[in-house]
Amino acid sequence: MHKAIKYILIFLISINILYVLSGSLVLPFTNIDGIGIWFLKAKAFYVEHGFPYFFLHNHVYLYSHQQYPLGFPFLVSLIYVLLGGINEKFIFLIYPIIYSTILILLYFILKQIFNDLFALLFTYIFSMFSPLLAEGGRFAGQVDIFILFANVIFAYFIYNVKNVNKYLWLLVLLIMLVSQIKSEGLFLSLFLLFLPITLKNKLTAFVISFIPFIIWQVVIYLLKIPTDLYYHFYSLSFLMLRIYVIIIYFGKELVKVNNWYIFWILFVFMLPFINKANKKVKSIIVPLYLTTLLLYIVNYLFASYDTAAYVSSSFDRVLLQTLIWPFLIFAENFKQIIEYYSSPKQKFLWNNKIGKYFAKK
């Protein structure tokens, strides 16, 4: 029976992989951010045969967030060159590959928490989240899945690599690359501060990971690349109003059954068991996730965009980018609940309660 359930779960995960693959192959390119930001800039690289200076200084394209890093468009333009022309469908095949790799890495992470059966079950649950299925191929064109991929790699290092210090500069390189896909990829540098390594190595790696981000900011300034995002210091009363709006829209997203089912509701109910979680969760995952969320909130608070529009249009992607961390907290808490209620003491108390109940009857 145990083996049969495992095969069923493997089959279901495979169905999801085929589902996202079919989307990347068959569905038309309709992702508005993909069309108007990432792949548009890739075409600008391709048309201008190099750095898209004229595109970035054309105010007609200001909607494409010209201040965004150009790492992903640049890589896509290189593929255009290799293919001898623009071919989005070929590039879309990358998305199901990333989706599948995330699930494989997640399975090996969960194997450090559960047995094979539960590792597969939780991998299947993760594979079913709608935003992940969308970016995995059904609605390809976004880049948040790549930031999630980087977060999953970091999680893999926490659970499966004993000597993280040995791979420290590889992790720094990964942060540098992700920061040039999307600016919030730089938030991964926080991970370095919670590693069990010397303070000197932490700070050195942390500072070096900022280099590509700083270089890009200097380029924006020197080339006078227009930006549609500014940061301001607002009055306390205005910030309180923004905090209220943020809480409302956070709550609306967390209860979206079509995106997350009841995951976030269960997540909240399981939080009391976090006190029994292992050292990795307490010393690395929880502080890393909370600090990352705090940075996103600070961004929402001081950004020049309308808060309601900004949060409602982006918070689902924020949750996707960092999804591995609350999911691992959820898995660890689930394990604690199972172990707690399957302990001999709890079995005795439970059986004793049932016995007394029927005795009264």
PDB file of C-alpha atoms in Angstrom, residues 104-114 122 151-164 171 191 195-196 274 276-286 288 323-336:
ATOM      1  CA  ILE A 104      13.371  17.684  -7.482  1.00  0.00           C
ATOM      2  CA  LEU A 105      15.399  19.873  -5.112  1.00  0.00           C
ATOM      3  CA  LEU A 106      12.386  20.256  -2.830  1.00  0.00           C
ATOM      4  CA  TYR A 107      11.954  16.482  -2.645  1.00  0.00           C
ATOM      5  CA  PHE A 108      15.561  16.032  -1.488  1.00  0.00           C
ATOM      6  CA  ILE A 109      15.088  18.819   1.057  1.00  0.00           C
ATOM      7  CA  LEU A 110      11.914  17.217   2.420  1.00  0.00           C
ATOM      8  CA  LYS A 111      13.711  13.852   2.628  1.00  0.00           C
ATOM      9  CA  GLN A 112      15.714  15.409   5.474  1.00  0.00           C
ATOM     10  CA  ILE A 113      12.435  16.057   7.298  1.00  0.00           C
ATOM     11  CA  PHE A 114      10.154  13.135   6.364  1.00  0.00           C
ATOM     12  CA  PHE A 122       4.521  17.636   0.313  1.00  0.00           C
ATOM     13  CA  ASN A 151      15.713  30.442  -2.801  1.00  0.00           C
ATOM     14  CA  VAL A 152      15.177  26.684  -3.203  1.00  0.00           C
ATOM     15  CA  ILE A 153      18.889  26.215  -3.966  1.00  0.00           C
ATOM     16  CA  PHE A 154      19.710  28.069  -0.746  1.00  0.00           C
ATOM     17  CA  ALA A 155      17.243  25.883   1.166  1.00  0.00           C
ATOM     18  CA  TYR A 156      18.919  22.805  -0.326  1.00  0.00           C
ATOM     19  CA  PHE A 157      22.252  24.010   1.043  1.00  0.00           C
ATOM     20  CA  ILE A 158      20.751  24.445   4.519  1.00  0.00           C
ATOM     21  CA  TYR A 159      19.408  20.890   4.649  1.00  0.00           C
ATOM     22  CA  ASN A 160      21.807  18.860   2.515  1.00  0.00           C
ATOM     23  CA  VAL A 161      25.249  20.489   2.698  1.00  0.00           C
ATOM     24  CA  LYS A 162      27.183  20.186   5.955  1.00  0.00           C
ATOM     25  CA  ASN A 163      30.061  22.525   5.109  1.00  0.00           C
ATOM     26  CA  VAL A 164      28.267  25.582   3.693  1.00  0.00           C
ATOM     27  CA  LEU A 171      26.234  31.280  -3.111  1.00  0.00           C
ATOM     28  CA  PHE A 191      20.779  34.537   3.888  1.00  0.00           C
ATOM     29  CA  LEU A 195      24.831  31.150   8.080  1.00  0.00           C
ATOM     30  CA  PRO A 196      26.871  29.336  10.759  1.00  0.00           C
ATOM     31  CA  ILE A 274       7.383  26.455  15.820  1.00  0.00           C
ATOM     32  CA  LYS A 276       9.499  22.797  19.032  1.00  0.00           C
ATOM     33  CA  ALA A 277      11.186  23.225  15.622  1.00  0.00           C
ATOM     34  CA  ASN A 278      14.824  22.337  15.044  1.00  0.00           C
ATOM     35  CA  LYS A 279      17.775  24.716  15.136  1.00  0.00           C
ATOM     36  CA  LYS A 280      17.833  25.267  11.352  1.00  0.00           C
ATOM     37  CA  VAL A 281      14.287  26.587  11.409  1.00  0.00           C
ATOM     38  CA  LYS A 282      14.775  28.806  14.448  1.00  0.00           C
ATOM     39  CA  SER A 283      18.209  30.226  13.667  1.00  0.00           C
ATOM     40  CA  ILE A 284      18.109  30.506   9.863  1.00  0.00           C
ATOM     41  CA  ILE A 285      14.736  30.010   8.150  1.00  0.00           C
ATOM     42  CA  VAL A 286      12.410  31.984  10.449  1.00  0.00           C
ATOM     43  CA  LEU A 288      15.520  35.014   7.172  1.00  0.00           C
ATOM     44  CA  LEU A 323       7.412  30.402  -0.892  1.00  0.00           C
ATOM     45  CA  ILE A 324      10.027  27.792   0.011  1.00  0.00           C
ATOM     46  CA  TRP A 325      10.643  29.312   3.459  1.00  0.00           C
ATOM     47  CA  PRO A 326       7.062  29.305   4.866  1.00  0.00           C
ATOM     48  CA  PHE A 327       6.527  25.934   3.203  1.00  0.00           C
ATOM     49  CA  LEU A 328       9.498  24.444   5.067  1.00  0.00           C
ATOM     50  CA  ILE A 329       8.271  26.025   8.309  1.00  0.00           C
ATOM     51  CA  PHE A 330       4.879  24.447   7.582  1.00  0.00           C
ATOM     52  CA  ALA A 331       6.486  21.035   6.893  1.00  0.00           C
ATOM     53  CA  GLU A 332       8.606  21.173  10.042  1.00  0.00           C
ATOM     54  CA  ASN A 333       5.581  22.163  12.144  1.00  0.00           C
ATOM     55  CA  PHE A 334       3.535  19.352  10.595  1.00  0.00           C
ATOM     56  CA  LYS A 335       6.286  16.922  11.581  1.00  0.00           C
ATOM     57  CA  GLN A 336       6.204  18.246  15.154  1.00  0.00           C
TER      58      GLN A 336
END
